[in-house]
Structures are given as C-alpha cells and as structure tokens.
Short mmCIF file of C-alpha atoms and ligand atoms in Angstrom, two decimals:
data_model
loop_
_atom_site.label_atom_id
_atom_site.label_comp_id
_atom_site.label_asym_id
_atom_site.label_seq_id
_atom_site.Cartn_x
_atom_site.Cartn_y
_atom_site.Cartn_z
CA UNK J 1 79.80 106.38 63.65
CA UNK J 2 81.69 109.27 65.32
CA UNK J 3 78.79 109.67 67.67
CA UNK J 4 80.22 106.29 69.32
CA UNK J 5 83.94 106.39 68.05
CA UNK J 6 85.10 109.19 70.67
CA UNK J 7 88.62 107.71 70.36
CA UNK J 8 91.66 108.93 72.62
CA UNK J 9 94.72 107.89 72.44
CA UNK J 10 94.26 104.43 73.47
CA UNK J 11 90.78 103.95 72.43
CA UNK J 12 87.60 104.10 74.48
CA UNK J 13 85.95 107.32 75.35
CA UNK J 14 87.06 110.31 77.42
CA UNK J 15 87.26 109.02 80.73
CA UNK J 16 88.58 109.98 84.31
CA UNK J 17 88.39 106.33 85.36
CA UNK J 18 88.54 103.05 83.23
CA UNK J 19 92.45 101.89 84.21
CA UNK J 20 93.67 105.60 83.38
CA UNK J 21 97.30 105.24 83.72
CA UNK J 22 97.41 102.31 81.60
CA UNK J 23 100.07 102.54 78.54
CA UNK J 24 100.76 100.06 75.41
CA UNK J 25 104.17 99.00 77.31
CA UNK J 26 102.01 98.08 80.92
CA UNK J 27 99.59 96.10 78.71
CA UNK J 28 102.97 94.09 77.35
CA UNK J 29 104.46 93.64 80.26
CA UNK J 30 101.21 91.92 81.72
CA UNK J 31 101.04 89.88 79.19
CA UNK J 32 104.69 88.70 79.33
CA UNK J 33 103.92 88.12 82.87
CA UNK J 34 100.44 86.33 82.54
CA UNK J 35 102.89 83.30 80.65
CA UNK J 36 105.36 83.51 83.85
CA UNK J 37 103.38 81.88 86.50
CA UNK J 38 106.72 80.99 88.38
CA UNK J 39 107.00 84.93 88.83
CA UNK J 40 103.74 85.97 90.03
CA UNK J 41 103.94 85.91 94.07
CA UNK J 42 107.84 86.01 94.69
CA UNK J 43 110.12 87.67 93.21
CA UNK J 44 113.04 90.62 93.32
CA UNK J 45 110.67 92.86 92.27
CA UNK J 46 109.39 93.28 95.71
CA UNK J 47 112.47 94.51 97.12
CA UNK J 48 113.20 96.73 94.15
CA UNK J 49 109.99 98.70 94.46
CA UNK J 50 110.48 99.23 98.30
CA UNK J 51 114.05 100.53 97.65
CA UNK J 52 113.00 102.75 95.02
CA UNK J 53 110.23 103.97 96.77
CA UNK J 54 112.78 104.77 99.57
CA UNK J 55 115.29 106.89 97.45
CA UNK J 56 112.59 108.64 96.08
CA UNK J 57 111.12 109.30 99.41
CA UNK J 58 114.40 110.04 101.47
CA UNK J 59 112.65 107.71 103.83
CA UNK J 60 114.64 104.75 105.53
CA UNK J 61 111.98 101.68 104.99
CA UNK J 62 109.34 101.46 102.51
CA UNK J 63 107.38 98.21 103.10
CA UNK J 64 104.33 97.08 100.27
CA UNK J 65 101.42 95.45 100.63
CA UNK J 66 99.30 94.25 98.07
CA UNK J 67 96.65 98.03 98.35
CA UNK J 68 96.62 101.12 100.23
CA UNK J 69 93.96 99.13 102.46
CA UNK J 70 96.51 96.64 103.53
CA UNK J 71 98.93 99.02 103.87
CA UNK J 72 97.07 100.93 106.91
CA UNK J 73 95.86 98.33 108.23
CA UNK J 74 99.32 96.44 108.83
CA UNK J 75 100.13 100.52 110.31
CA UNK J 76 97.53 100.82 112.81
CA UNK J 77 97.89 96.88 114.08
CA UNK J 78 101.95 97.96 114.26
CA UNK J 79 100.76 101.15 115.89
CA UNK J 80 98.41 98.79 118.36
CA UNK J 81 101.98 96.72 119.06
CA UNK J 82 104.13 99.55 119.14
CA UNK J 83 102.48 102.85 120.81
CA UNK J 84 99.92 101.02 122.74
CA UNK J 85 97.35 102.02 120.67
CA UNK J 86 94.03 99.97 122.25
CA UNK J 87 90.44 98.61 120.66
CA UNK J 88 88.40 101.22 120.86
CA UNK J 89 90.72 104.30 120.71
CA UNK J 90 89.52 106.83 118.21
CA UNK J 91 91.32 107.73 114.82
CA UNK J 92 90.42 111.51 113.90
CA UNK J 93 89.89 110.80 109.92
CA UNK J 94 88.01 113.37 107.35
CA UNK J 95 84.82 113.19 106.23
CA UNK J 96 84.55 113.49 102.25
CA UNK J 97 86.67 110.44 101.41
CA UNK J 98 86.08 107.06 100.66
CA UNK J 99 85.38 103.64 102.97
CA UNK J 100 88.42 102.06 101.91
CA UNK J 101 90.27 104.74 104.20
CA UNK J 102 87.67 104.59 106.70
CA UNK J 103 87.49 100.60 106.48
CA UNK J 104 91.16 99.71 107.67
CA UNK J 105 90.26 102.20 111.16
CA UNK J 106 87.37 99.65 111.94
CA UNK J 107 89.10 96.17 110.97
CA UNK J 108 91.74 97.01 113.57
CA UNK J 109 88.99 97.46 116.26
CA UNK J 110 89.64 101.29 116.43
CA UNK J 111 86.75 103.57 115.96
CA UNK J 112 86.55 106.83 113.33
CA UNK J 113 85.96 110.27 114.87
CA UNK J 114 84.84 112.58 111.73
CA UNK J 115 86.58 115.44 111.29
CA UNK J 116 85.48 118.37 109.10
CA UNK J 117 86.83 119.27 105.80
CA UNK J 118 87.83 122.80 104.65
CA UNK J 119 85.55 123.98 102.13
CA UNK J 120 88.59 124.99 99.57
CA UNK J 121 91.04 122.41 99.90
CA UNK J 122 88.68 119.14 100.57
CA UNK J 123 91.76 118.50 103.53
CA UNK J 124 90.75 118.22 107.31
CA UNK J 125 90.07 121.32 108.95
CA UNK J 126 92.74 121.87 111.40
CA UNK J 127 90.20 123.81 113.65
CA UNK J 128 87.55 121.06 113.89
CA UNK J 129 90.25 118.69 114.71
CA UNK J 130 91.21 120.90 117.60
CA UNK J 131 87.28 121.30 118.52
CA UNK J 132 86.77 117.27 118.31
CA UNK J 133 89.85 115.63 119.79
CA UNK J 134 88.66 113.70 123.05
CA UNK J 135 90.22 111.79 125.64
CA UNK J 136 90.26 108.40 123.47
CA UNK J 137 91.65 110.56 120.44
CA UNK J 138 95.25 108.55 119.56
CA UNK J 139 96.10 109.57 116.11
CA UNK J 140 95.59 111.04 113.41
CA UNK J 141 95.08 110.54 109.73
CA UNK J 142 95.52 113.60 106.87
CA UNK J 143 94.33 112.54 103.56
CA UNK J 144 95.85 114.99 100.86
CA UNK J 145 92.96 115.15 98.87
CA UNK J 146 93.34 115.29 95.31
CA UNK J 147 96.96 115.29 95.54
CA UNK J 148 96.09 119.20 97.47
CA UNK J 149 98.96 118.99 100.71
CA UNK J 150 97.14 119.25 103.95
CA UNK J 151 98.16 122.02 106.41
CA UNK J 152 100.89 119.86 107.77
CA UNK J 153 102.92 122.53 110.06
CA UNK J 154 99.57 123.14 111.70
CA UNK J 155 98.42 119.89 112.40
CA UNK J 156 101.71 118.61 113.23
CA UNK J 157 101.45 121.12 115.71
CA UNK J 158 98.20 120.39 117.21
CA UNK J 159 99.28 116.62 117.40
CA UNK J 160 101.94 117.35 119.60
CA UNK J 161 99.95 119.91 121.82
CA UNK J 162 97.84 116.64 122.34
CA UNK J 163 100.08 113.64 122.14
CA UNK J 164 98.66 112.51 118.73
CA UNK J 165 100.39 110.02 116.55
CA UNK J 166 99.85 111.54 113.03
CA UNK J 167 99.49 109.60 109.87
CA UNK J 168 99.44 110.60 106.49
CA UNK J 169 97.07 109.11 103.80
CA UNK J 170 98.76 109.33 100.20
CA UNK J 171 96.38 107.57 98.44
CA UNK J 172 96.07 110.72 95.82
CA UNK J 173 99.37 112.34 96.51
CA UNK J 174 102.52 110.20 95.33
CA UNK J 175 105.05 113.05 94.23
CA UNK J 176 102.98 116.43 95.64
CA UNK J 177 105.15 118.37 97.98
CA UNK J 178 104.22 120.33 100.91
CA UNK J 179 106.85 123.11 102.02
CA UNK J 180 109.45 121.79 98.88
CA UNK J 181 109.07 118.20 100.48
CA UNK J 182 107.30 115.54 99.39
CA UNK J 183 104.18 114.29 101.05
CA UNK J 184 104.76 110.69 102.88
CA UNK J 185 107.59 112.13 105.04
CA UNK J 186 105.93 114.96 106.95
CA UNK J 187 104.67 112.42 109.90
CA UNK J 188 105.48 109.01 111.96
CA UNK J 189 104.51 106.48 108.94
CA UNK J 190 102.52 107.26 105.34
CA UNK J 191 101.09 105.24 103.16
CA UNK J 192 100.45 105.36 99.34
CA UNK J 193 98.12 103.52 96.98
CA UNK J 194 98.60 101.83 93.16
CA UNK J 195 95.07 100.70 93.00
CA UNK J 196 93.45 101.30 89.52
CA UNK J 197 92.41 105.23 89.91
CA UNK J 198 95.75 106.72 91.46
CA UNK J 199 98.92 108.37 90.34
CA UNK J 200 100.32 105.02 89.34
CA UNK J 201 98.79 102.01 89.24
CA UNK J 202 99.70 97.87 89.41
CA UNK J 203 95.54 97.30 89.35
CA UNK J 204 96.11 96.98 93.06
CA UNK J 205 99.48 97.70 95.29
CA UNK J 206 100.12 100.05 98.07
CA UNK J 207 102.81 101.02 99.98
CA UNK J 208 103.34 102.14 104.21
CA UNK J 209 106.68 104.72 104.60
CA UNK J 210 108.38 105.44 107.53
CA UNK J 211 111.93 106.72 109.84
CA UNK J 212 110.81 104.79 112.53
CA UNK J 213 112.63 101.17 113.17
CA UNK J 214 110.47 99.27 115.76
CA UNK J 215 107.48 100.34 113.87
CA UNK J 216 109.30 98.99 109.91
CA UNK J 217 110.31 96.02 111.85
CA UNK J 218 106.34 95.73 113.27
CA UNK J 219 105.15 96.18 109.17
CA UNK J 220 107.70 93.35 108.15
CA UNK J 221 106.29 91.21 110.21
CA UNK J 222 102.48 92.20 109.46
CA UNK J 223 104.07 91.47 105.61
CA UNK J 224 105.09 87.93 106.37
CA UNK J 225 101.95 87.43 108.31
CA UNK J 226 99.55 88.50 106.18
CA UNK J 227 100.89 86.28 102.86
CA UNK J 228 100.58 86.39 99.52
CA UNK J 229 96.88 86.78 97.55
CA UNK J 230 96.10 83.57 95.72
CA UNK J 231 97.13 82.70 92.16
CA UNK J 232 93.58 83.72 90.48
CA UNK J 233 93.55 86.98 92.44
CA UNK J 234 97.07 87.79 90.83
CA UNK J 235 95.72 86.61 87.20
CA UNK J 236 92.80 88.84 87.63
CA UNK J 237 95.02 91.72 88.35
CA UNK J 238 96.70 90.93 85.26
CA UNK J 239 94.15 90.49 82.37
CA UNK J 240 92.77 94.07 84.02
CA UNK J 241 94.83 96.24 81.71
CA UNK J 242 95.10 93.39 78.71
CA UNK J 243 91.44 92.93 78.81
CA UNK J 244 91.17 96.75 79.37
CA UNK J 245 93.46 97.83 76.89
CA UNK J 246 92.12 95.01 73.52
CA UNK J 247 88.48 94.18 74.19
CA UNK J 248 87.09 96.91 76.72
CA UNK J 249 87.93 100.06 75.97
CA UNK J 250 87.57 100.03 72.21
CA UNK J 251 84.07 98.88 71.96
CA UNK J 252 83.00 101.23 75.33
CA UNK J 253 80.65 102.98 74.02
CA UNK J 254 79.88 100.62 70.98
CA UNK J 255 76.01 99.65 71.94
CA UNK J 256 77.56 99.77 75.07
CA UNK J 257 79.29 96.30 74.61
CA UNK J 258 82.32 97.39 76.27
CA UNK J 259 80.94 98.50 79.51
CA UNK J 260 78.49 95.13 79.27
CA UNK J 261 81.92 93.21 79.06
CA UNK J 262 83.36 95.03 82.01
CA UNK J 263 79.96 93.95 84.33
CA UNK J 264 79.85 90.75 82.89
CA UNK J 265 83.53 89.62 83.84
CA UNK J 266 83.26 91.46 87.22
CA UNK J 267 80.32 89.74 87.97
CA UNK J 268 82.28 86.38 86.29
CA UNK J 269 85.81 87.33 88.64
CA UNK J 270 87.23 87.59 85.56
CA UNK J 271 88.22 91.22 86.79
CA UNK J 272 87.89 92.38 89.97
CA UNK J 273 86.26 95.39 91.24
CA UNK J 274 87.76 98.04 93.03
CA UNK J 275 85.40 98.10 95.98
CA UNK J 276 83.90 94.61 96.71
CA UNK J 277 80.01 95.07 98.53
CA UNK J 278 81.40 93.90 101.78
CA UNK J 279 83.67 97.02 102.43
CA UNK J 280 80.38 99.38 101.99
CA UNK J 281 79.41 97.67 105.04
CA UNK J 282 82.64 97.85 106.41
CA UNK J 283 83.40 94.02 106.13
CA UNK J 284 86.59 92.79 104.87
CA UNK J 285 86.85 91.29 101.85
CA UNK J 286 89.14 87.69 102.55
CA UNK J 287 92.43 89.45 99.75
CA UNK J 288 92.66 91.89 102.74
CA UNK J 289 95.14 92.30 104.07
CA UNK J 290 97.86 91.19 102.36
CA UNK J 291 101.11 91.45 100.75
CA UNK J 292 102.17 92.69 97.23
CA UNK J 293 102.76 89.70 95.04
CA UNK J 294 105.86 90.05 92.65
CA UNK J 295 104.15 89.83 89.33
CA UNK J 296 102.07 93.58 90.69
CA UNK J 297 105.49 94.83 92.35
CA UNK J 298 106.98 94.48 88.19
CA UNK J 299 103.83 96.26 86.92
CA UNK J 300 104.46 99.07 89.64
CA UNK J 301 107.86 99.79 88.88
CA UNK J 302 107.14 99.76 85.23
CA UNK J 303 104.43 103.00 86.59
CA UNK J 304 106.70 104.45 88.96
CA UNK J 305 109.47 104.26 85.86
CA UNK J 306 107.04 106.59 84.22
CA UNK J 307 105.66 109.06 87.54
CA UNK J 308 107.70 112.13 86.29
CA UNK J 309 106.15 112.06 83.01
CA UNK J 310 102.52 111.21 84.21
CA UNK J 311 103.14 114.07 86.94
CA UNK J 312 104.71 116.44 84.36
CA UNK J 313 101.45 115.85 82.44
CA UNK J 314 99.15 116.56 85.17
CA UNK J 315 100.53 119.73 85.72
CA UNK J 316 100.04 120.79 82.20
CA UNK J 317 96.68 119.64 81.83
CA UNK J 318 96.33 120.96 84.99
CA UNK J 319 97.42 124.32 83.80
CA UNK J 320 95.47 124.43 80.86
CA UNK J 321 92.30 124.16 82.79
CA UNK J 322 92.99 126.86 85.38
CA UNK J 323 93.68 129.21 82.53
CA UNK J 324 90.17 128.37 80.48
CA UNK J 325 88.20 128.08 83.53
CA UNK J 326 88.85 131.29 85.34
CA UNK J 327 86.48 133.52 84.29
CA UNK J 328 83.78 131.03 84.37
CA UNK J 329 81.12 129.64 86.91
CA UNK J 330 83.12 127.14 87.95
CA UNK J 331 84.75 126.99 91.48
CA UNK J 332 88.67 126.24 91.05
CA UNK J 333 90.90 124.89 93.61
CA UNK J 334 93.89 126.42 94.89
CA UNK J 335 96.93 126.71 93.43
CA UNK J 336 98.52 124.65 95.85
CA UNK J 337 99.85 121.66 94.40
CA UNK J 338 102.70 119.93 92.41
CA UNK J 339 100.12 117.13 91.33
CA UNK J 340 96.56 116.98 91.18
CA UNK J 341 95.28 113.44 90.94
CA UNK J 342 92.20 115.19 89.82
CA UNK J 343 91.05 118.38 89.38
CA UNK J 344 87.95 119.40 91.33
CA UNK J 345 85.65 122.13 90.91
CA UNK J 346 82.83 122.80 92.55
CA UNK J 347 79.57 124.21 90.77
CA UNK J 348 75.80 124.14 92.21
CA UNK J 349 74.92 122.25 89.57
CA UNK J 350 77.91 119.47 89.49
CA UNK J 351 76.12 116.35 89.76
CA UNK J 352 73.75 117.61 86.42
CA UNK J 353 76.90 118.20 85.03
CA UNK J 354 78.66 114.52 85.02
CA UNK J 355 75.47 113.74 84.01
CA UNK J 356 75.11 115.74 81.00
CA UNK J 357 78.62 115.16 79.94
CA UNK J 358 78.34 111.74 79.95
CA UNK J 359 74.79 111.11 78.44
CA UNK J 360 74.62 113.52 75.71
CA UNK J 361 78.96 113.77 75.02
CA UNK J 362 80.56 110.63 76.04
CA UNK J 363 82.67 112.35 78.41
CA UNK J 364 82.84 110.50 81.59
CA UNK J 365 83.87 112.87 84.28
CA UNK J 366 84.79 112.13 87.88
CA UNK J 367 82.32 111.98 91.16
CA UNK J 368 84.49 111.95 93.63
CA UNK J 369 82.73 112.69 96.30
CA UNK J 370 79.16 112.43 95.85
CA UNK J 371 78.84 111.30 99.33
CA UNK J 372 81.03 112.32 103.03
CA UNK J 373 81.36 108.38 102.92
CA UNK J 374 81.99 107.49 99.14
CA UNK J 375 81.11 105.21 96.83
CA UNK J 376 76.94 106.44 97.28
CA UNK J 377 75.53 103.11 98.57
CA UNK J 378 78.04 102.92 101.68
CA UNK J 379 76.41 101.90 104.57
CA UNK J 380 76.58 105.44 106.64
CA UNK J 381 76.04 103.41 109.95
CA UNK J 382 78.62 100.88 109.58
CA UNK J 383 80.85 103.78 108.51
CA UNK J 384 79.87 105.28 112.46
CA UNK J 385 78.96 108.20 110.36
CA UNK J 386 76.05 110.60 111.54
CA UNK J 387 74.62 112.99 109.56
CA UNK J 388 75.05 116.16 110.22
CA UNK J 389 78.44 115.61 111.98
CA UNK J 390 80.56 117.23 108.84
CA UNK J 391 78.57 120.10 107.42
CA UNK J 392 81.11 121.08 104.48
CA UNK J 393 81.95 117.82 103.55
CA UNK J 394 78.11 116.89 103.19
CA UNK J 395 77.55 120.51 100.93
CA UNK J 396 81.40 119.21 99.03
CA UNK J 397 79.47 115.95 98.41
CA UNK J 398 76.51 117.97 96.48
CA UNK J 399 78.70 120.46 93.97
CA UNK J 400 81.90 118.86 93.41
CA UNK J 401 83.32 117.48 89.62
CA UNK J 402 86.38 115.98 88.70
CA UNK J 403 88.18 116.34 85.53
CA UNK J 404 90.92 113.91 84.34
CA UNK J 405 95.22 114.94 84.60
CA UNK J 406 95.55 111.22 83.57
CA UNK J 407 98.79 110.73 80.92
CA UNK J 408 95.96 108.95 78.50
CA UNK J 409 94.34 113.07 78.49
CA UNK J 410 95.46 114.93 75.25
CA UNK J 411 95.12 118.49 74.93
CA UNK J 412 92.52 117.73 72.64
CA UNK J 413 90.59 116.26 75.17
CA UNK J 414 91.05 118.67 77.44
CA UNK J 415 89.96 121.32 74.81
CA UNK J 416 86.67 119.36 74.59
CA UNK J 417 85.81 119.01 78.14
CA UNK J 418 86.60 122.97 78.82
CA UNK J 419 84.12 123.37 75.57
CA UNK J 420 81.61 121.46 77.14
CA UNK J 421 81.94 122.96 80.14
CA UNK J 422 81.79 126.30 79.11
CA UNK J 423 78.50 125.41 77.30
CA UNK J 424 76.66 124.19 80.31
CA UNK J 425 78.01 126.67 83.47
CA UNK J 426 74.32 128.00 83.33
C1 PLP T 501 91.94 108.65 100.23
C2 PLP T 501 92.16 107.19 100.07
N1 PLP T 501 92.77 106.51 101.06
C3 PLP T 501 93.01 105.20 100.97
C4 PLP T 501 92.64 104.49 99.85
C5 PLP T 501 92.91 103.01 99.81
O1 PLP T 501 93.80 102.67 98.78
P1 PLP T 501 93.66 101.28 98.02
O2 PLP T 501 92.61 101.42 96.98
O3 PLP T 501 95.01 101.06 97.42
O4 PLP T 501 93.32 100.25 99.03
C6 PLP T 501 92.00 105.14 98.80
C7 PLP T 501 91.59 104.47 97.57
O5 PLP T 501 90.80 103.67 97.40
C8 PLP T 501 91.74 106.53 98.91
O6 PLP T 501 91.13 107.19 97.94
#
C-alpha cells in the first residue's frame, strides 16, 4: 500500500510537474467557472489582471495573451511594425531552453542566432553574445533561467554599444529581482508565462510588459487581432486542475491508472498538452497566437492573489536545500535569486538520477534541460540549431536536475528528496 500511496498534500506523488501550483481554492474556482459559460472569453477579469500586473510591475501597460508564446510573438510582430525589425533579421536567444521560446522567433519570419550559456547560471553568456552579434543581429532576448537574473547591466550595455533592442524572457522569473528590481522592467518590453509549470499558473496565460506607448498600442492591437481561443479550448483549460486535482493525481501511481488517465484524455483533448508535436517542428499549433480568455484571466488572479506566499515558499524550500546539499556531490547554483522556479544542480550522473528517483522512489524530479533545444524529440533542424554551436549548454543538457520550490512541496518532502539524494551522489 504505502509503496504506491506516496501522498503530499494534495495527493499524488512527489512531483516537480503535474499542475504544481494547483490549490483546493483554484480547483473551486474552475469549477464555479466550468457552470459560467457566459464568462469564459470576456470578461473584467482581463483588465484586472493587466492592471495588477502593472502595479506590481511599476510598468505603465501590461497587455495578456492567452501563453507566454503568444505573448512574444504579438512583441516581435509589434517590434516588426514599430522598430523596423525585417524577415530574416536575427534574434540572439540562448541555447539550453525550450522551443516554445525559440518557436515565436521563427513564426514571425525572424531567424535564432544561438548564444552560449554560462556554465553557473544557465543565463546567456554576455561574452558569446559580444563574439556572435552580426550585421543582421536586431535584438535580443535574456531568459532568466530558473528564476536566476541574467547579467542585465552588462548586456544592457552591450545592446546599446550595438543598437540592439533587448527583450526579456520571464517565463521562470515572475517576482525575482535583479539589482532590488524586479525582472520584466530592466529592458524595452518583457514577457511572463502562467502556463502549467511556472510561478503561477491559469493552465495557460501569459503576459508582454512594457514603458513604451507606440509599442503597448502595437500589442493592443495584435490582442484584438489575434481573438479569443474557442469555447472547448477554454473548457479544456478548465477541467485541467478539476480533473487534476479529483481523478489524476490520487490514483498516479495506483497501477499507474492516473498517469494512463492523463495520456488517455490528452490523446482524447480532454486536456491539453503543454507542447503540441507541431511546435517540436517549429509549426504553430492553430490556439497560437491568441488572447487570454476571461474565464483563465479569473484563474490567474486567483494565482497571482497567492505569488507572495508561493514565492515565500520557494525561498524556504529553497533554503533548506542549499543548507543539506552543501557538502555533497552535488553542484549548487548561485545564490543569486529571490525565486527559483526550480532548483538545479548539476551532477555527472543527473540523468541516472531522475531516473532512479522516480523508478525505485516515486519521486518525480525535474529534466529541464536534457537537451540545448528542450523537450528531447525537438526537431534540432527546424530549431536552426547546429550542434556544436553552444558547447556549455550541450554539457548543461547532460548533468543538470531539478528539484521542486512548488507551494504543494512540504518540508517533509523536501527531507525525502535530500535523503534520497544523499543516498545516490556516488
Ligand atoms: C524560457 C521560456 N520562455 C517562454 C516560454 C513560453 O511560455 P508559455 O508556455 O506560456 O507559452 C516558456 C515555457 O514554456 C519557457 O520556459
């Protein structure tokens, strides 16, 4: 029985992923909206979330979108309108990341020049940039890996030595700080992301940040243009965390029935998936881009509500495993951050680790990045990606292991996963 019952605090088993954020009062307030039809695409919701996002911010227009994809996509085609920003022009981006950041570069026409990571931080290496810009570099984009701030004064500065527009990517990052401010207001226009694995989460949602006006009145217009996602789209969003929450997550590791469900009403479009197959081939998917329907913009402000407890969390978690882990194998990252979406360490033997800790514990730890062009089965040639072209992101890719901050973590938890760990560092 307890071999299968690895209960945490909402049921299911120890797990980085699996709807992390999601609470009792999100699961609720989906279900109180999956009876409210009549609120699911418009709404004053929308507004609310892109004022609060503001204030919290200090930044004069927020405008959402219904993912982080959408979101800088409707930035670079504003960009294209706005800065003159042509097909073809290349978009520095890191290496070690995901396609859905490299994705929105090629939809727009623009093409992805990889830039190397630093080996410590995962973040672009300021000195590759400087070795790789060319004559068609036009902007930009710093990921904050992790949540880890990017060397901002220094790549701010080599932007403006070289005319670059520079973009942030917030994906991991909503509430870090770089320099005692927060990340999303260190360049021309940020975006975040609510999609199932970040800081907060609405299933999908994301959100583009800026001072400047012609370029917020550019991403309105990309908002009105793009629509709203269809009905069923917004329903699947919203039996994620019910189904989640009731059916999948207490019978996870039950004969596997749980995790059978989750394929089954994937496969079904029950649920949706968080990458669909197209985007590892650098296709768009048709619910991209577009905007953030009311019914998600309600579950995101119920999330953001809660960021300064999820964030407080983090950090203790967070603290917790710097303090067992230091005098161990394991690689720790720097001490850099007010919020670590997850923690990475690096260890030669990383990937046996997940492994392990999965198949003989029922820990599921994270794999972010097992790949310079994650998930694994992303087409490297659609991506433009050669081999080769980021050596520290491809050796990142082969000894890096997340562990969970996620509010759903107990100390507990976190006790068994630094017991585990400790038991297999040789
Ligand atoms: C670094 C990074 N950038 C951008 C995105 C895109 O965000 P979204 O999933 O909301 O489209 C993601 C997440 O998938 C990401 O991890």
């Amino acid at each position: 029985m307890s071999k299968y019952f690895k209960f945490t605090r909402r049921g299911g088993p120890i797990s980085i992923s699996l709807s992390p954020n999601v609470e009792k009062d999100d699961v609720k307030l989906a279900l109180n909206l999956i009876i409210r039809p009549w609120l699911w695409k418009r709404g004053k919701a929308i507004n609310n979330l892109e004022d609060k996002f503001k204030k919290y911010l200090g930044v004069k227009y927020a405008v959402s979108f219904n993912s982080g994809r959408s979101a800088f996509y409707a930035i670079l085609k504003a960009l294209k309108e706005v800065d003159g920003l042509k097909n073809g022009d290349n978009v520095a981006l890191q290496a070690f990341t995901c396609n859905a950041s490299i994705n929105p570069v090629l939809w727009a026409g623009l093409k992805p020049l990889y830039i190397d990571c630093n080996e410590n931080d995962f973040n672009i290496s300021a000195e590759d940039l400087k070795k790789k810009i060319n004559v068609k570099t036009r902007a930009v984009i710093v990921q904050h890996t992790f949540g880890l701030p990017a060397d901002m004064d220094n790549i701010r500065a080599i932007c403006a030595e070289n005319n670059l527009i520079l973009i942030e990517d917030c994906a991991h990052s909503l509430g870090a700080e770089y320099n005692g401010v927060k990340v999303g207001s260190h360049s021309k226009v940020a975006f975040f992301s609510f999609s199932r694995d970040k800081i907060i989460s609405s299933v999908y949602g994301g959100m583009a940040v800026t001072n400047d006006p012609s370029l917020a009145d550019k991403l309105r217009q990309a908002q009105d243009e793009f629509g709203m996602p269809n009905s069923l789209w917004v329903l699947q969003q919203l039996l994620h965390p019910i189904l989640l929450y009731y059916i999948i997550l207490p019978v996870y590791n039950f004969l596997d029935l749980g995790k059978i469900f989750l394929i089954l009403s994937q496969w079904l479009h029950i649920l949706s998936k968080a990458v669909h197959w197209k985007e590892k081939r650098g296709q768009r998917p048709d619910y991209f881009p577009k905007a953030l329907p009311n019914a998600l913009a309600v579950m995101a402000i119920n999330q953001f509500e809660k960021l300064g407890n999820f964030n407080n969390h983090r950090r203790k978690i967070t603290d917790y495993y710097y303090e067992n882990l230091k005098d161990t194998e394991f690689i720790l990252p720097p001490k850099l951050s007010s919020v670590f979406l997850r923690f990475t360490i690096k260890h030669q033997k990383a990937h046996e680790i997940i492994y392990k800790a999965w198949h003989k514990q029922n820990i599921l730890l994270g794999d972010w990045y097992t790949t310079p062009i994650a998930p694994f089965d992303t087409k490297l040639e659609q991506m433009h990606y050669k081999i080769g072209v980021c050596p520290n992101a491809e050796k990142l890719a082969k000894m890096t292991l997340n562990l969970p901050t996620h509010i759903n973590i107990s100390q507990k938890d976190a006790e068994r996963i630094i017991k585990f760990l400790k038991k297999n560092e040789n």
